[in-house]
mmCIF file of N, CA and C in Angstrom:
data_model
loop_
_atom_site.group_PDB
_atom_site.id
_atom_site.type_symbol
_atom_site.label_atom_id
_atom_site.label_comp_id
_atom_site.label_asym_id
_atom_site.label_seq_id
_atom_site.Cartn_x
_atom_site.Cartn_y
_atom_site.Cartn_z
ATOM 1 N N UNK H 243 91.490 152.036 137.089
ATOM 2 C CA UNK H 243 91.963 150.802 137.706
ATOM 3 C C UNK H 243 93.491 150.724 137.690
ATOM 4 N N UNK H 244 93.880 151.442 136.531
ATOM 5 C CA UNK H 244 95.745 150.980 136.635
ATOM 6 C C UNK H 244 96.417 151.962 138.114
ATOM 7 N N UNK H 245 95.753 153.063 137.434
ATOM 8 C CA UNK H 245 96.472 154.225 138.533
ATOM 9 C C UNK H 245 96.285 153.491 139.939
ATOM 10 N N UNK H 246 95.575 153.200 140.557
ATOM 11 C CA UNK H 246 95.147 152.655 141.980
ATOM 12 C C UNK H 246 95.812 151.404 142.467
ATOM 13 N N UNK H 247 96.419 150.543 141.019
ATOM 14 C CA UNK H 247 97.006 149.378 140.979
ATOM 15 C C UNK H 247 98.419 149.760 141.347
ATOM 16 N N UNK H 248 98.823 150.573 140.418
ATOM 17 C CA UNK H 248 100.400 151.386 140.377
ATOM 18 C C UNK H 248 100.620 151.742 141.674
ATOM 19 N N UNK H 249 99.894 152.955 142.435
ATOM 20 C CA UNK H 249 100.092 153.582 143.404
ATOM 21 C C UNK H 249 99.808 152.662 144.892
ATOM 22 N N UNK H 250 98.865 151.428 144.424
ATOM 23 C CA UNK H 250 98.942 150.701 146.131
ATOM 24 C C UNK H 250 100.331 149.741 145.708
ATOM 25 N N UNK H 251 100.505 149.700 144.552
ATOM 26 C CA UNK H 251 101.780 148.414 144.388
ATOM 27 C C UNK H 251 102.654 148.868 145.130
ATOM 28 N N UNK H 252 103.272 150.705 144.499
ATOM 29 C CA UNK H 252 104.220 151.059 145.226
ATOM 30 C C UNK H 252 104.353 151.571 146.448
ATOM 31 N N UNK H 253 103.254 151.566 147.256
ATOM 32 C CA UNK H 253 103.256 152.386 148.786
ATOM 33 C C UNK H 253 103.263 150.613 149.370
ATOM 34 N N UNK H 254 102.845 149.384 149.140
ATOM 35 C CA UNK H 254 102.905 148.681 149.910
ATOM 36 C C UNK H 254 103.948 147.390 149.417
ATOM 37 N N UNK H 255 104.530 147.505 148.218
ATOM 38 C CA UNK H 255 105.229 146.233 147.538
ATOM 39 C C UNK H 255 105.887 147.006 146.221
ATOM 40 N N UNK H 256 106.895 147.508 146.460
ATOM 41 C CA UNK H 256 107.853 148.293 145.437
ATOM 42 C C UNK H 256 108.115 147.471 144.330
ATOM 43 N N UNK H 257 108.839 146.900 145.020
ATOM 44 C CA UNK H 257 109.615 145.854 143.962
ATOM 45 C C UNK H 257 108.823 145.246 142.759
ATOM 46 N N UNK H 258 107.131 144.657 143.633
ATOM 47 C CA UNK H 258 106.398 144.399 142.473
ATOM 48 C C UNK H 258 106.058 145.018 141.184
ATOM 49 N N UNK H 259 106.206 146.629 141.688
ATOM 50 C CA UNK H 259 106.482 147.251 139.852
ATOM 51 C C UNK H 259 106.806 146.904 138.921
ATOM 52 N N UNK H 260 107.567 145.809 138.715
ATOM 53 C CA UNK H 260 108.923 145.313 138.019
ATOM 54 C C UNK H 260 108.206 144.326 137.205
ATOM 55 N N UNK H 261 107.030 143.934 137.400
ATOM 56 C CA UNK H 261 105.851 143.286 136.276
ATOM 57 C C UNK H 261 105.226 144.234 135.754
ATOM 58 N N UNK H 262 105.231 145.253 136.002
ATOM 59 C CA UNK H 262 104.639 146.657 134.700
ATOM 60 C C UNK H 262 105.436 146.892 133.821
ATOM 61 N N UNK H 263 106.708 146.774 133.970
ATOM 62 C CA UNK H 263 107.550 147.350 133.206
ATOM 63 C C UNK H 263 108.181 146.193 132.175
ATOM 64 N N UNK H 264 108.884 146.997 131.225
ATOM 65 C CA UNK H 264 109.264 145.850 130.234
ATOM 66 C C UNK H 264 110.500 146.048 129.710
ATOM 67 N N UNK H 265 111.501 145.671 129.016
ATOM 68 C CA UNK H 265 112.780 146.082 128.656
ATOM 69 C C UNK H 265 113.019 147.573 127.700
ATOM 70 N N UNK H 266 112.115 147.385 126.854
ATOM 71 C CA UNK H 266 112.015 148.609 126.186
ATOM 72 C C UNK H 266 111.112 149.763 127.044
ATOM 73 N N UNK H 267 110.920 149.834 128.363
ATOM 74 C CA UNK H 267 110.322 150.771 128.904
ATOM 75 C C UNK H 267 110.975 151.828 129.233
ATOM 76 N N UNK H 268 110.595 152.980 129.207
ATOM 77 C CA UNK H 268 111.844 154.281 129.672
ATOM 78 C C UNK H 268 111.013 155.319 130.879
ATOM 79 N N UNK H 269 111.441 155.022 132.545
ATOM 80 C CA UNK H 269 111.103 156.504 133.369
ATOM 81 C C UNK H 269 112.050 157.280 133.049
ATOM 82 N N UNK H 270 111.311 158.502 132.997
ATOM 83 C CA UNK H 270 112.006 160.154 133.462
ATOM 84 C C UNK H 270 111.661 160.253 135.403
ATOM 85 N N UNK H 271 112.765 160.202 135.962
ATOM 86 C CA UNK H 271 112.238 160.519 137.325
ATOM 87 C C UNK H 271 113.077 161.763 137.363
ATOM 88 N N UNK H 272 112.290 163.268 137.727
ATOM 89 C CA UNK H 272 113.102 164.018 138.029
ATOM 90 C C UNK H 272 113.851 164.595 136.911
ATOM 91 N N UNK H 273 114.148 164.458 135.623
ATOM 92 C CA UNK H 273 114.576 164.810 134.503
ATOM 93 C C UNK H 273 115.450 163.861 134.242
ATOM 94 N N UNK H 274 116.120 163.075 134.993
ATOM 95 C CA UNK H 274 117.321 162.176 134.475
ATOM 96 C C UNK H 274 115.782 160.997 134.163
ATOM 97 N N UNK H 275 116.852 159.896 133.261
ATOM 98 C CA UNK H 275 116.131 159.001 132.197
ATOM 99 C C UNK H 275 116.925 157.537 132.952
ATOM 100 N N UNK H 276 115.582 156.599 133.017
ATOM 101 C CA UNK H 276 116.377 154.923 133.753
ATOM 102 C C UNK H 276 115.426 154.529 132.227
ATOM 103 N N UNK H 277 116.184 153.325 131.582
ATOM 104 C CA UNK H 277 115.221 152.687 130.318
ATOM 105 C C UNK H 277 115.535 151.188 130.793
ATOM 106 N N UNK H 278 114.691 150.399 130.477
ATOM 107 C CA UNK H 278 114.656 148.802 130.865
ATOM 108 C C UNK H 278 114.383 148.872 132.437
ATOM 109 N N UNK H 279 113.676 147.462 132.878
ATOM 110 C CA UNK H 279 112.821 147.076 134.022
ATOM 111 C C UNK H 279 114.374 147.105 134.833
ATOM 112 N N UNK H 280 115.471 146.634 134.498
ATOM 113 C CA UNK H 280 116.418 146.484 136.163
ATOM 114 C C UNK H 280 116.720 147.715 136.257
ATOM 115 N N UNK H 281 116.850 149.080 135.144
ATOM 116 C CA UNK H 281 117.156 150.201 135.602
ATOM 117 C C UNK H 281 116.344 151.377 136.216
ATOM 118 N N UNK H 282 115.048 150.753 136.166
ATOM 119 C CA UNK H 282 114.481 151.468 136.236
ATOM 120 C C UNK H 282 113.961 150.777 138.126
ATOM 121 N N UNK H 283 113.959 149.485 138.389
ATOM 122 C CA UNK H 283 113.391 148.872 139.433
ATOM 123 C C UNK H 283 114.918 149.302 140.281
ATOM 124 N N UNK H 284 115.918 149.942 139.826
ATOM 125 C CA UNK H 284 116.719 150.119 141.187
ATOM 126 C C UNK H 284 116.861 151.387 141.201
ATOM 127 N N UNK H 285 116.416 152.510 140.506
ATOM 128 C CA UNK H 285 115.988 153.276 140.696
ATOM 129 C C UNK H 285 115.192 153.756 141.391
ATOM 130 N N UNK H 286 113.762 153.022 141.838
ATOM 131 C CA UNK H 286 112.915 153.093 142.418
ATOM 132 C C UNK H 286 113.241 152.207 144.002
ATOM 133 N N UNK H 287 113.968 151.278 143.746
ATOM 134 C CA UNK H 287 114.239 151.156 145.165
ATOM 135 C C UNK H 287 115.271 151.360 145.786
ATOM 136 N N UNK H 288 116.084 152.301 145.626
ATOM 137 C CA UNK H 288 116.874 153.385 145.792
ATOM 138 C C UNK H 288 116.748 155.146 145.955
ATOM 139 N N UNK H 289 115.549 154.857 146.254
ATOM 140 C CA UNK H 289 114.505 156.131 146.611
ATOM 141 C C UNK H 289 115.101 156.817 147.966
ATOM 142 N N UNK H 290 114.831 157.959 148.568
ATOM 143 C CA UNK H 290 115.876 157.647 149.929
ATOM 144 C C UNK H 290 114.547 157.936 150.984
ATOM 145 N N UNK H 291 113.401 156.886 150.541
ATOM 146 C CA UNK H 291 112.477 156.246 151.665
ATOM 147 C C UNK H 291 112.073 155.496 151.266
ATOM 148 N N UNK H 292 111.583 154.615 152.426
ATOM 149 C CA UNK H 292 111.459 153.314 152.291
ATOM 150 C C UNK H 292 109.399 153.020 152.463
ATOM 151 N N UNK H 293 109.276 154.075 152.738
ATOM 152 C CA UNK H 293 107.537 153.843 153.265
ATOM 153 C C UNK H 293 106.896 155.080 152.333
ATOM 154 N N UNK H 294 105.701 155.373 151.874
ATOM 155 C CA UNK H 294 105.139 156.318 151.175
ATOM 156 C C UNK H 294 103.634 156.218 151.103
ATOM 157 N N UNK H 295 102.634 157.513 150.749
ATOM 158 C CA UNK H 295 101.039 156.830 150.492
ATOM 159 C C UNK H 295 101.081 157.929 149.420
ATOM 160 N N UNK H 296 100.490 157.604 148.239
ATOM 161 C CA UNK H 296 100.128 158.578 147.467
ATOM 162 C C UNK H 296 98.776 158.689 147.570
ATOM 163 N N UNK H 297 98.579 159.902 146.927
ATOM 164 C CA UNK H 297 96.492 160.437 146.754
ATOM 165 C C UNK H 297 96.364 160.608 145.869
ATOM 166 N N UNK H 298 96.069 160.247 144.356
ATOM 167 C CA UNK H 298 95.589 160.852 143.472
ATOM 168 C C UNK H 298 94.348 161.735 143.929
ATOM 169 N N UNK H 299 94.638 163.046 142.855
ATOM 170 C CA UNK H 299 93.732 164.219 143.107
ATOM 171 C C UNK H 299 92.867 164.285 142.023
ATOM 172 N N UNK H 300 93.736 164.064 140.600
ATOM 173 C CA UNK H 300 93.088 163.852 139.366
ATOM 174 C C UNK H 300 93.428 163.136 138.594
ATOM 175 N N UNK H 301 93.218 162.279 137.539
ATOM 176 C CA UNK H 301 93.523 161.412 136.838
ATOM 177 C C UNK H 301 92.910 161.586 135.307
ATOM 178 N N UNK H 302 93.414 161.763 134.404
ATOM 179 C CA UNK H 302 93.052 161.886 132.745
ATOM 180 C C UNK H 302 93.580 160.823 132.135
ATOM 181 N N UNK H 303 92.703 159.783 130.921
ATOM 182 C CA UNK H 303 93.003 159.277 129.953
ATOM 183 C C UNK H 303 92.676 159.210 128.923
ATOM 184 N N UNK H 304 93.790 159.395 127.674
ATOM 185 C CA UNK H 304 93.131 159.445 126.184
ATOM 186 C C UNK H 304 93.821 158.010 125.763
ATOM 187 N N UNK H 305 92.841 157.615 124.413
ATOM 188 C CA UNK H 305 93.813 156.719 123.534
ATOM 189 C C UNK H 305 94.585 157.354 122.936
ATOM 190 N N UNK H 306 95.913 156.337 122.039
ATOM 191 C CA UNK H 306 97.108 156.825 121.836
ATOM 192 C C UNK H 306 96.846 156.288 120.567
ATOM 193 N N UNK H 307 97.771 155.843 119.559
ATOM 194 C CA UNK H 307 97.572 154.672 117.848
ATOM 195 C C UNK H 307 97.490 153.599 118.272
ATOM 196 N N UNK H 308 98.127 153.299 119.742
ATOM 197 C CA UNK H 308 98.205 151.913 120.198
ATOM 198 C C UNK H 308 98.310 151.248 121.266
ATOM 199 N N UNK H 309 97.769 152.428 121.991
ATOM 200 C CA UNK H 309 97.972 152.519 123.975
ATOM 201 C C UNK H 309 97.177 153.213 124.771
ATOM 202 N N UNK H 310 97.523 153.260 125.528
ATOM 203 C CA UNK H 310 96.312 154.719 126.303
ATOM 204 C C UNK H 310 97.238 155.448 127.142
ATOM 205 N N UNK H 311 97.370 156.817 126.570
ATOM 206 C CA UNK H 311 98.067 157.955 127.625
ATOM 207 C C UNK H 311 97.755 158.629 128.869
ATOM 208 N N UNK H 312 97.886 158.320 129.828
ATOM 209 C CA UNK H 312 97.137 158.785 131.620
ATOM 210 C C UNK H 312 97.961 159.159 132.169
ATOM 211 N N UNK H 313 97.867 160.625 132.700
ATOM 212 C CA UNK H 313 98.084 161.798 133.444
ATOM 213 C C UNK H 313 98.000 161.385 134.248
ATOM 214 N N UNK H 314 98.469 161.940 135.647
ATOM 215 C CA UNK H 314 98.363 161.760 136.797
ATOM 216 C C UNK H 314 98.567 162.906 137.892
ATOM 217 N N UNK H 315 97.703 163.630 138.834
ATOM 218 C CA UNK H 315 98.463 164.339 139.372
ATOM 219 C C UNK H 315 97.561 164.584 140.975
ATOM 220 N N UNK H 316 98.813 164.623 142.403
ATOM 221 C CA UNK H 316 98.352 163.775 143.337
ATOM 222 C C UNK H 316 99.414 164.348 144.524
ATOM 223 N N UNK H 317 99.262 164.014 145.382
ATOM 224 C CA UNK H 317 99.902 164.356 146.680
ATOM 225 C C UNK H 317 100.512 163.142 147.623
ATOM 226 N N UNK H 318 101.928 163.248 147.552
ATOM 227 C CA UNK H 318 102.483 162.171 148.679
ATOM 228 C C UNK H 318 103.018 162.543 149.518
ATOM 229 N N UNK H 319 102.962 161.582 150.723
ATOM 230 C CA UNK H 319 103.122 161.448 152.343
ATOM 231 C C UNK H 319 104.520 160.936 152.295
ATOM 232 N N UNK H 320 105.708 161.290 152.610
ATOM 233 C CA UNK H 320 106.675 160.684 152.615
ATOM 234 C C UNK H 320 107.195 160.035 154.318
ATOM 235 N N UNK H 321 107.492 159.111 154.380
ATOM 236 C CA UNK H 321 107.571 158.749 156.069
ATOM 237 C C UNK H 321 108.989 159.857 156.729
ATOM 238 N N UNK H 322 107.892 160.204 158.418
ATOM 239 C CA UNK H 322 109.058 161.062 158.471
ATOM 240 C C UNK H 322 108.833 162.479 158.335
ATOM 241 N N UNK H 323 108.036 162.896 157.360
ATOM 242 C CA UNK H 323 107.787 164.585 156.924
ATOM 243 C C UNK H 323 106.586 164.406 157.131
ATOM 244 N N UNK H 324 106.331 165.917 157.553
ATOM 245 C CA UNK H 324 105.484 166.558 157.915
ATOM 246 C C UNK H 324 104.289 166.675 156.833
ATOM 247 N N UNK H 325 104.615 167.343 155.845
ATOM 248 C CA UNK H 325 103.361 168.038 154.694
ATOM 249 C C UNK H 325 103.491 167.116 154.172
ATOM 250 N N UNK H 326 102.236 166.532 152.983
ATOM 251 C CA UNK H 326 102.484 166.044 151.812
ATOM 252 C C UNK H 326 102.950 166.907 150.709
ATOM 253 N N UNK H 327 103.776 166.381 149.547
ATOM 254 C CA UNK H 327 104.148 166.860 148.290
ATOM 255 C C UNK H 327 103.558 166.516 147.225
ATOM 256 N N UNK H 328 103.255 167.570 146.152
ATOM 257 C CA UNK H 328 102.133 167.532 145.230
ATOM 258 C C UNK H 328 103.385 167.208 144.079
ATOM 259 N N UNK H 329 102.627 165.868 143.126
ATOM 260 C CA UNK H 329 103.715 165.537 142.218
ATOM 261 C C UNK H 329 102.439 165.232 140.982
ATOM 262 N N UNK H 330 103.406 165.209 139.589
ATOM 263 C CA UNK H 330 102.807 164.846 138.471
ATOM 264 C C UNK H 330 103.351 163.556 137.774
ATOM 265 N N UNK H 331 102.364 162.966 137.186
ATOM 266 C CA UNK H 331 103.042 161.502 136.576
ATOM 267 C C UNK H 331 102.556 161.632 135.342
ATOM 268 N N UNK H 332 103.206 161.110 134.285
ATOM 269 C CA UNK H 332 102.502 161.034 132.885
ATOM 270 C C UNK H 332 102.922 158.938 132.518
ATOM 271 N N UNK H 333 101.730 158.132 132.038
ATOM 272 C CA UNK H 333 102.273 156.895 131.966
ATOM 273 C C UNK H 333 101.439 156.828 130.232
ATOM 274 N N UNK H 334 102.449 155.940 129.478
ATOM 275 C CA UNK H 334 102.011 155.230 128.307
ATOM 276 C C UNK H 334 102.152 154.126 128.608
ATOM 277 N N UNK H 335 100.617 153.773 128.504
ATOM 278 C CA UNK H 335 100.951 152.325 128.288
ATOM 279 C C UNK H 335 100.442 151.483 127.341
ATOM 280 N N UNK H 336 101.022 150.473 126.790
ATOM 281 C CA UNK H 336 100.805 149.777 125.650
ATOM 282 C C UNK H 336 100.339 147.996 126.059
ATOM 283 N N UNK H 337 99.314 147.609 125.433
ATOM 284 C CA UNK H 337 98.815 146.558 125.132
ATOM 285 C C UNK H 337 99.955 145.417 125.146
ATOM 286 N N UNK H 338 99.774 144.188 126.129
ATOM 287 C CA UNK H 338 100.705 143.029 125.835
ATOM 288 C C UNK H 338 100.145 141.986 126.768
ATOM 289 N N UNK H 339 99.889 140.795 125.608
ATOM 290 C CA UNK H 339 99.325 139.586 126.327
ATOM 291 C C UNK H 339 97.859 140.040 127.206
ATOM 292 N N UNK H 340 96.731 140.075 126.692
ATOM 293 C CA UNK H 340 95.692 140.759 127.027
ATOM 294 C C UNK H 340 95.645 141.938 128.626
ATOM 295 N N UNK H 341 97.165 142.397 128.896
ATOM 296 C CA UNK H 341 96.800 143.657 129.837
ATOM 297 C C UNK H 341 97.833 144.645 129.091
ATOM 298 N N UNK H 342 98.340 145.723 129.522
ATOM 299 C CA UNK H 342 98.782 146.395 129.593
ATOM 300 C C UNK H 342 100.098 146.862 130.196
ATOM 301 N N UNK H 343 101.472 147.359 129.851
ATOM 302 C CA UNK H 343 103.154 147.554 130.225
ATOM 303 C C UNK H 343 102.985 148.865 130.414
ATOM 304 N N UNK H 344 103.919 149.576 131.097
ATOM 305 C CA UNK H 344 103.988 151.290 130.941
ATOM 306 C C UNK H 344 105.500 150.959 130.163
ATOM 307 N N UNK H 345 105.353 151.627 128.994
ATOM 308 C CA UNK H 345 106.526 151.646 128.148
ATOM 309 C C UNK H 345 106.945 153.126 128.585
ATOM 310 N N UNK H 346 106.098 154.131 128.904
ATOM 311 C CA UNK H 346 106.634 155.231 129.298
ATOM 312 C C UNK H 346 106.190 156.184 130.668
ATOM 313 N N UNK H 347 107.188 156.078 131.266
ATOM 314 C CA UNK H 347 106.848 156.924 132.921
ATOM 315 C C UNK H 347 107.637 157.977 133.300
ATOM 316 N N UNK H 348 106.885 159.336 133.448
ATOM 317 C CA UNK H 348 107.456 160.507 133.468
ATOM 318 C C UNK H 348 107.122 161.375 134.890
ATOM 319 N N UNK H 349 107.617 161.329 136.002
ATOM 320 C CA UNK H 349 107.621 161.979 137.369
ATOM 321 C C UNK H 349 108.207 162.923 137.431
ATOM 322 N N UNK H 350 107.112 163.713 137.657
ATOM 323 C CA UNK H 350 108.324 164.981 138.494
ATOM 324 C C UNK H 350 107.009 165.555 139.745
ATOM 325 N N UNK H 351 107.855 165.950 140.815
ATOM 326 C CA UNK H 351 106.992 166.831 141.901
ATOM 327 C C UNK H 351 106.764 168.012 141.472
ATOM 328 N N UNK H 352 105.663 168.857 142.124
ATOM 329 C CA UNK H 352 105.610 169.862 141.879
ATOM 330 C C UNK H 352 106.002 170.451 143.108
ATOM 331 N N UNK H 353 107.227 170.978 142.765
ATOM 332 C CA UNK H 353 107.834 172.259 144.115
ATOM 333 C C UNK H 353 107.191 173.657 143.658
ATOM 334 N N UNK H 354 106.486 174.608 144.563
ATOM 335 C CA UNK H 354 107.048 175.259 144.267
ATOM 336 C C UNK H 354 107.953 176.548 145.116
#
């Protein structure tokens, strides 16, 4: 349910991400590091497209001491290009106010 939540938030309402996230949250996009919700929400909408659909292909989750750790790995349509690009996500997320924050989000595509 989160993954499907995450991925229609951001192909149809970006900005709304910005209620997943929390001050102490940290993405890796790409190897560089955004930590806290405004650095990380202009990061993301500072993308250099404005339209996207992702596919998850596969999806894994374990519990963590205090969260649940979910893999992600999937193919996006970028507006404009031709092929889709096969990318990997790793999210922690932790328990708050009976749902769930991603305290940790780790992207990278897979080129190869």
């Amino acid at each position: 349910a989160f993954t499907a939540h995450f991925y229609q938030t951001f192909d149809a309402n970006r900005p709304a991400l910005a209620n997943l996230y929390q001050e102490g949250s940290m993405l890796t996009f790409e190897g560089t590091q955004f930590g806290g919700t405004a650095a990380i929400m202009e990061k993301l909408a500072n993308l250099p497209f404005n339209q996207c659909l992702h596919t998850i292909v596969t999806q894994d989750a374990q519990p963590t001491h205090a969260g649940i750790l979910v893999f992600v790995s999937g193919e996006i349509r970028i507006e404009g290009e031709e092929h889709m690009m096969k990318f990997s996500e790793v999210f922690h997320l932790m328990p708050a106010n009976g749902s769930y924050y991603i305290l940790n989000d780790m992207f990278r595509l897979n080129l190869s």
